[in-house]
Amino acid sequence: MSDTKFQIEQKIVYPSQGVGKITDIFEKNFRGATMLYYKIYVEASDMVVMVPVDRAEELGIRPIVSAEEAQRALDLLSDEFEPITSDWKLRYQMNLDLLKKGSIADIASIVRCLYNRSKVKELPILERKLYDSAKKLLEDEISFAMGISEKEVSSMIHAKLEPPGSVPKVKHVIEDEEDEDDNLMDDMGDSPRNRQDSDDDEDDSDESDAGDFEGDDF
């Protein structure tokens, strides 16, 4: 399998799922055609994902970043950033799009945005879940990249978000008439961890070529 981008036993990042390990690369018949698949084990959710090799890049699967890039993501947490809208639904969708893109800088941006917003007003339920998911993803990758424990990474993240004597880094909040939890589930649907690859599913009930999942869902 030397012609594949990733190799067996290699650690990778699967956007919105976290750090995983390639446990196998195998052929599988799909609708009469033989396709090559990665079998990925995601430890955080105890889940196995099967992804076509030729779709891995499209789905955002990538190597774990270097220790230097992980440090840059940590440093980004203490940067100032653009004003945040108080429209939580718009804010949620913007951050959800970043989560799907899946770069470590995108994940750090979500954590920074929602942490500082939470200092202004308590986050709605979906945003709180999104913040917790993004923070976990960030902790996992930085832990692997730097070779340190998740507990150490969590302390480093907190120190970057809220150094002693600091104030929230957001410049100001763009006020909107609505920032309540009314009709919370009407527009947003499922949590981000239950939406992976939904756009790639076909109407056929048999299998999907976007990535098959085994084990417990997030």
mmCIF file of C-alpha atoms in Angstrom:
data_model
loop_
_atom_site.group_PDB
_atom_site.id
_atom_site.type_symbol
_atom_site.label_atom_id
_atom_site.label_comp_id
_atom_site.label_asym_id
_atom_site.label_seq_id
_atom_site.Cartn_x
_atom_site.Cartn_y
_atom_site.Cartn_z
ATOM 1 C CA MET A 1 0.000 0.000 0.000
ATOM 2 C CA SER A 2 2.963 2.313 -0.543
ATOM 3 C CA ASP A 3 0.933 4.354 -3.050
ATOM 4 C CA THR A 4 -1.467 5.597 -0.337
ATOM 5 C CA LYS A 5 -0.941 8.899 1.450
ATOM 6 C CA PHE A 6 -1.339 7.322 4.893
ATOM 7 C CA GLN A 7 0.102 4.056 6.131
ATOM 8 C CA ILE A 8 -1.069 1.423 8.618
ATOM 9 C CA GLU A 9 -0.415 2.467 12.258
ATOM 10 C CA GLN A 10 -0.140 6.141 11.261
ATOM 11 C CA LYS A 11 -1.948 8.670 13.485
ATOM 12 C CA ILE A 12 -4.213 11.082 11.590
ATOM 13 C CA VAL A 13 -6.896 13.681 12.315
ATOM 14 C CA TYR A 14 -10.461 13.155 11.108
ATOM 15 C CA PRO A 15 -12.335 16.511 11.141
ATOM 16 C CA SER A 16 -15.017 16.717 13.855
ATOM 17 C CA GLN A 17 -13.996 13.263 15.124
ATOM 18 C CA GLY A 18 -10.471 13.808 16.369
ATOM 19 C CA VAL A 19 -7.231 11.859 16.389
ATOM 20 C CA GLY A 20 -7.428 8.405 14.889
ATOM 21 C CA LYS A 21 -5.097 5.616 13.784
ATOM 22 C CA ILE A 22 -5.040 3.823 10.443
ATOM 23 C CA THR A 23 -5.488 0.193 11.476
ATOM 24 C CA ASP A 24 -5.891 -1.323 8.011
ATOM 25 C CA ILE A 25 -5.929 -0.497 4.308
ATOM 26 C CA PHE A 26 -8.113 -2.926 2.391
ATOM 27 C CA GLU A 27 -10.132 -3.478 -0.773
ATOM 28 C CA LYS A 28 -13.906 -3.564 -0.683
ATOM 29 C CA ASN A 29 -16.493 -4.104 -3.406
ATOM 30 C CA PHE A 30 -18.916 -1.196 -3.725
ATOM 31 C CA ARG A 31 -21.642 -1.238 -6.378
ATOM 32 C CA GLY A 32 -19.707 -3.566 -8.578
ATOM 33 C CA ALA A 33 -16.403 -1.708 -8.312
ATOM 34 C CA THR A 34 -13.416 -2.570 -6.119
ATOM 35 C CA MET A 35 -12.334 0.370 -3.962
ATOM 36 C CA LEU A 36 -9.446 0.862 -1.560
ATOM 37 C CA TYR A 37 -10.405 1.881 1.987
ATOM 38 C CA TYR A 38 -8.720 3.153 5.124
ATOM 39 C CA LYS A 39 -9.938 1.602 8.360
ATOM 40 C CA ILE A 40 -9.533 4.214 11.099
ATOM 41 C CA TYR A 41 -9.928 3.714 14.837
ATOM 42 C CA VAL A 42 -10.902 6.834 16.799
ATOM 43 C CA GLU A 43 -10.042 6.171 20.426
ATOM 44 C CA ALA A 44 -11.949 9.117 21.928
ATOM 45 C CA SER A 45 -15.274 7.687 20.759
ATOM 46 C CA ASP A 46 -14.242 4.019 20.492
ATOM 47 C CA MET A 47 -15.395 4.169 16.877
ATOM 48 C CA VAL A 48 -14.171 2.556 13.670
ATOM 49 C CA VAL A 49 -14.486 4.557 10.450
ATOM 50 C CA MET A 50 -14.014 3.139 6.946
ATOM 51 C CA VAL A 51 -13.129 5.803 4.401
ATOM 52 C CA PRO A 52 -12.398 5.387 0.673
ATOM 53 C CA VAL A 53 -8.739 6.225 0.062
ATOM 54 C CA ASP A 54 -9.589 8.472 -2.884
ATOM 55 C CA ARG A 55 -11.970 10.530 -0.717
ATOM 56 C CA ALA A 56 -9.755 10.985 2.326
ATOM 57 C CA GLU A 57 -8.420 14.384 1.232
ATOM 58 C CA GLU A 58 -11.919 15.597 0.299
ATOM 59 C CA LEU A 59 -13.154 14.615 3.768
ATOM 60 C CA GLY A 60 -10.318 16.596 5.346
ATOM 61 C CA ILE A 61 -8.357 13.689 6.809
ATOM 62 C CA ARG A 62 -4.845 14.925 7.492
ATOM 63 C CA PRO A 63 -1.665 14.106 9.425
ATOM 64 C CA ILE A 64 -1.249 15.336 12.998
ATOM 65 C CA VAL A 65 0.469 18.726 13.058
ATOM 66 C CA SER A 66 4.037 19.284 14.201
ATOM 67 C CA ALA A 67 4.848 20.447 17.726
ATOM 68 C CA GLU A 68 5.625 23.903 16.307
ATOM 69 C CA GLU A 69 2.236 24.165 14.618
ATOM 70 C CA ALA A 70 0.540 22.966 17.793
ATOM 71 C CA GLN A 71 2.292 25.751 19.704
ATOM 72 C CA ARG A 72 1.080 28.313 17.139
ATOM 73 C CA ALA A 73 -2.485 27.083 17.698
ATOM 74 C CA LEU A 74 -2.029 27.547 21.439
ATOM 75 C CA ASP A 75 -0.681 31.054 20.909
ATOM 76 C CA LEU A 76 -3.665 31.906 18.719
ATOM 77 C CA LEU A 77 -5.933 31.440 21.757
ATOM 78 C CA SER A 78 -4.603 34.647 23.295
ATOM 79 C CA ASP A 79 -4.827 36.789 20.153
ATOM 80 C CA GLU A 80 -7.388 39.522 19.722
ATOM 81 C CA PHE A 81 -10.002 38.839 17.070
ATOM 82 C CA GLU A 82 -12.860 40.384 15.162
ATOM 83 C CA PRO A 83 -16.159 41.355 16.844
ATOM 84 C CA ILE A 84 -18.559 38.501 17.600
ATOM 85 C CA THR A 85 -22.191 38.640 16.580
ATOM 86 C CA SER A 86 -24.673 38.117 19.391
ATOM 87 C CA ASP A 87 -26.924 36.126 17.016
ATOM 88 C CA TRP A 88 -26.101 32.698 18.425
ATOM 89 C CA LYS A 89 -27.525 30.791 15.450
ATOM 90 C CA LEU A 90 -25.293 32.646 13.007
ATOM 91 C CA ARG A 91 -22.343 32.300 15.379
ATOM 92 C CA TYR A 92 -23.028 28.581 15.757
ATOM 93 C CA GLN A 93 -23.164 27.996 11.998
ATOM 94 C CA MET A 94 -19.960 29.948 11.396
ATOM 95 C CA ASN A 95 -18.116 27.916 14.014
ATOM 96 C CA LEU A 96 -19.648 24.654 12.802
ATOM 97 C CA ASP A 97 -18.272 25.406 9.329
ATOM 98 C CA LEU A 98 -14.828 25.910 10.879
ATOM 99 C CA LEU A 99 -15.159 22.586 12.713
ATOM 100 C CA LYS A 100 -15.864 20.813 9.426
ATOM 101 C CA LYS A 101 -12.796 22.398 7.819
ATOM 102 C CA GLY A 102 -10.851 20.823 10.643
ATOM 103 C CA SER A 103 -7.472 22.580 10.691
ATOM 104 C CA ILE A 104 -5.933 23.009 14.129
ATOM 105 C CA ALA A 105 -6.069 26.800 13.677
ATOM 106 C CA ASP A 106 -9.799 26.575 12.892
ATOM 107 C CA ILE A 107 -10.414 24.502 16.008
ATOM 108 C CA ALA A 108 -8.423 26.950 18.146
ATOM 109 C CA SER A 109 -10.461 29.819 16.681
ATOM 110 C CA ILE A 110 -13.704 28.133 17.766
ATOM 111 C CA VAL A 111 -12.396 27.605 21.293
ATOM 112 C CA ARG A 112 -11.197 31.214 21.532
ATOM 113 C CA CYS A 113 -14.447 32.647 20.142
ATOM 114 C CA LEU A 114 -16.825 30.663 22.330
ATOM 115 C CA TYR A 115 -14.754 30.931 25.485
ATOM 116 C CA ASN A 116 -14.689 34.722 25.249
ATOM 117 C CA ARG A 117 -18.359 34.870 24.282
ATOM 118 C CA SER A 118 -19.196 32.794 27.377
ATOM 119 C CA LYS A 119 -17.613 35.545 29.489
ATOM 120 C CA VAL A 120 -20.178 37.979 28.076
ATOM 121 C CA LYS A 121 -23.227 35.732 28.294
ATOM 122 C CA GLU A 122 -23.864 32.063 29.002
ATOM 123 C CA LEU A 123 -23.729 29.994 25.828
ATOM 124 C CA PRO A 124 -26.851 28.264 24.472
ATOM 125 C CA ILE A 125 -26.825 24.478 24.809
ATOM 126 C CA LEU A 126 -25.688 23.714 21.260
ATOM 127 C CA GLU A 127 -22.865 26.210 21.447
ATOM 128 C CA ARG A 128 -21.755 24.817 24.772
ATOM 129 C CA LYS A 129 -21.600 21.350 23.208
ATOM 130 C CA LEU A 130 -19.697 22.755 20.245
ATOM 131 C CA TYR A 131 -17.220 24.464 22.564
ATOM 132 C CA ASP A 132 -16.676 21.263 24.554
ATOM 133 C CA SER A 133 -16.179 19.250 21.352
ATOM 134 C CA ALA A 134 -13.726 21.753 19.856
ATOM 135 C CA LYS A 135 -11.748 21.988 23.088
ATOM 136 C CA LYS A 136 -11.503 18.192 23.282
ATOM 137 C CA LEU A 137 -10.334 17.989 19.662
ATOM 138 C CA LEU A 138 -7.715 20.665 20.332
ATOM 139 C CA GLU A 139 -6.491 18.946 23.498
ATOM 140 C CA ASP A 140 -6.202 15.587 21.738
ATOM 141 C CA GLU A 141 -4.167 16.811 18.788
ATOM 142 C CA ILE A 142 -1.848 19.059 20.789
ATOM 143 C CA SER A 143 -1.268 16.206 23.239
ATOM 144 C CA PHE A 144 -0.157 13.879 20.423
ATOM 145 C CA ALA A 145 1.804 16.600 18.606
ATOM 146 C CA MET A 146 3.758 17.671 21.687
ATOM 147 C CA GLY A 147 3.968 14.310 23.414
ATOM 148 C CA ILE A 148 2.400 15.558 26.656
ATOM 149 C CA SER A 149 -0.707 14.590 28.620
ATOM 150 C CA GLU A 150 -4.152 15.982 27.887
ATOM 151 C CA LYS A 151 -4.238 17.325 31.458
ATOM 152 C CA GLU A 152 -1.127 19.391 30.756
ATOM 153 C CA VAL A 153 -2.610 20.625 27.485
ATOM 154 C CA SER A 154 -5.853 21.596 29.227
ATOM 155 C CA SER A 155 -3.889 23.729 31.687
ATOM 156 C CA MET A 156 -1.955 25.339 28.834
ATOM 157 C CA ILE A 157 -5.174 26.149 26.967
ATOM 158 C CA HIS A 158 -6.711 27.745 30.054
ATOM 159 C CA ALA A 159 -3.579 29.805 30.671
ATOM 160 C CA LYS A 160 -3.713 31.109 27.098
ATOM 161 C CA LEU A 161 -7.434 31.884 27.242
ATOM 162 C CA GLU A 162 -7.310 33.590 30.622
ATOM 163 C CA PRO A 163 -3.863 34.664 31.822
ATOM 164 C CA PRO A 164 -3.774 36.103 35.361
ATOM 165 C CA GLY A 165 -5.275 39.601 35.408
ATOM 166 C CA SER A 166 -6.514 39.363 31.833
ATOM 167 C CA VAL A 167 -9.777 40.542 30.298
ATOM 168 C CA PRO A 168 -11.670 38.837 27.456
ATOM 169 C CA LYS A 169 -9.771 39.277 24.162
ATOM 170 C CA VAL A 170 -12.842 40.127 22.085
ATOM 171 C CA LYS A 171 -12.820 43.783 21.001
ATOM 172 C CA HIS A 172 -16.572 44.198 21.250
ATOM 173 C CA VAL A 173 -19.803 42.368 20.566
ATOM 174 C CA ILE A 174 -22.048 43.205 17.638
ATOM 175 C CA GLU A 175 -25.425 43.388 19.304
ATOM 176 C CA ASP A 176 -28.445 41.728 17.755
ATOM 177 C CA GLU A 177 -32.052 41.658 18.874
ATOM 178 C CA GLU A 178 -32.040 37.907 19.446
ATOM 179 C CA ASP A 179 -29.595 35.981 21.573
ATOM 180 C CA GLU A 180 -31.849 33.594 23.391
ATOM 181 C CA ASP A 181 -32.277 29.851 23.439
ATOM 182 C CA ASP A 182 -35.799 30.048 21.956
ATOM 183 C CA ASN A 183 -36.596 27.206 19.549
ATOM 184 C CA LEU A 184 -33.113 25.887 20.103
ATOM 185 C CA MET A 185 -33.382 22.825 17.924
ATOM 186 C CA ASP A 186 -35.537 24.272 15.122
ATOM 187 C CA ASP A 187 -32.818 25.313 12.716
ATOM 188 C CA MET A 188 -29.630 23.689 13.842
ATOM 189 C CA GLY A 189 -30.572 20.001 13.927
ATOM 190 C CA ASP A 190 -28.187 17.444 15.367
ATOM 191 C CA SER A 191 -24.969 18.183 17.199
ATOM 192 C CA PRO A 192 -21.857 18.445 15.006
ATOM 193 C CA ARG A 193 -20.589 15.021 15.959
ATOM 194 C CA ASN A 194 -23.738 13.361 14.636
ATOM 195 C CA ARG A 195 -23.653 15.199 11.304
ATOM 196 C CA GLN A 196 -20.396 13.919 9.833
ATOM 197 C CA ASP A 197 -20.582 12.873 6.199
ATOM 198 C CA SER A 198 -24.361 13.454 6.100
ATOM 199 C CA ASP A 199 -23.979 15.392 2.862
ATOM 200 C CA ASP A 200 -22.152 12.442 1.346
ATOM 201 C CA ASP A 201 -24.838 9.835 2.083
ATOM 202 C CA GLU A 202 -26.827 8.422 -0.809
ATOM 203 C CA ASP A 203 -30.503 7.512 -0.732
ATOM 204 C CA ASP A 204 -29.522 3.858 -1.042
ATOM 205 C CA SER A 205 -29.997 2.149 2.300
ATOM 206 C CA ASP A 206 -27.231 -0.409 1.787
ATOM 207 C CA GLU A 207 -23.831 1.310 2.095
ATOM 208 C CA SER A 208 -22.221 4.696 1.656
ATOM 209 C CA ASP A 209 -18.951 5.373 -0.126
ATOM 210 C CA ALA A 210 -18.304 8.427 2.082
ATOM 211 C CA GLY A 211 -17.275 6.520 5.184
ATOM 212 C CA ASP A 212 -18.880 3.712 7.153
ATOM 213 C CA PHE A 213 -19.026 3.916 10.939
ATOM 214 C CA GLU A 214 -18.936 1.168 13.510
ATOM 215 C CA GLY A 215 -19.192 1.360 17.287
ATOM 216 C CA ASP A 216 -20.777 4.028 19.452
ATOM 217 C CA ASP A 217 -21.697 7.360 17.923
ATOM 218 C CA PHE A 218 -20.454 10.570 19.487
#
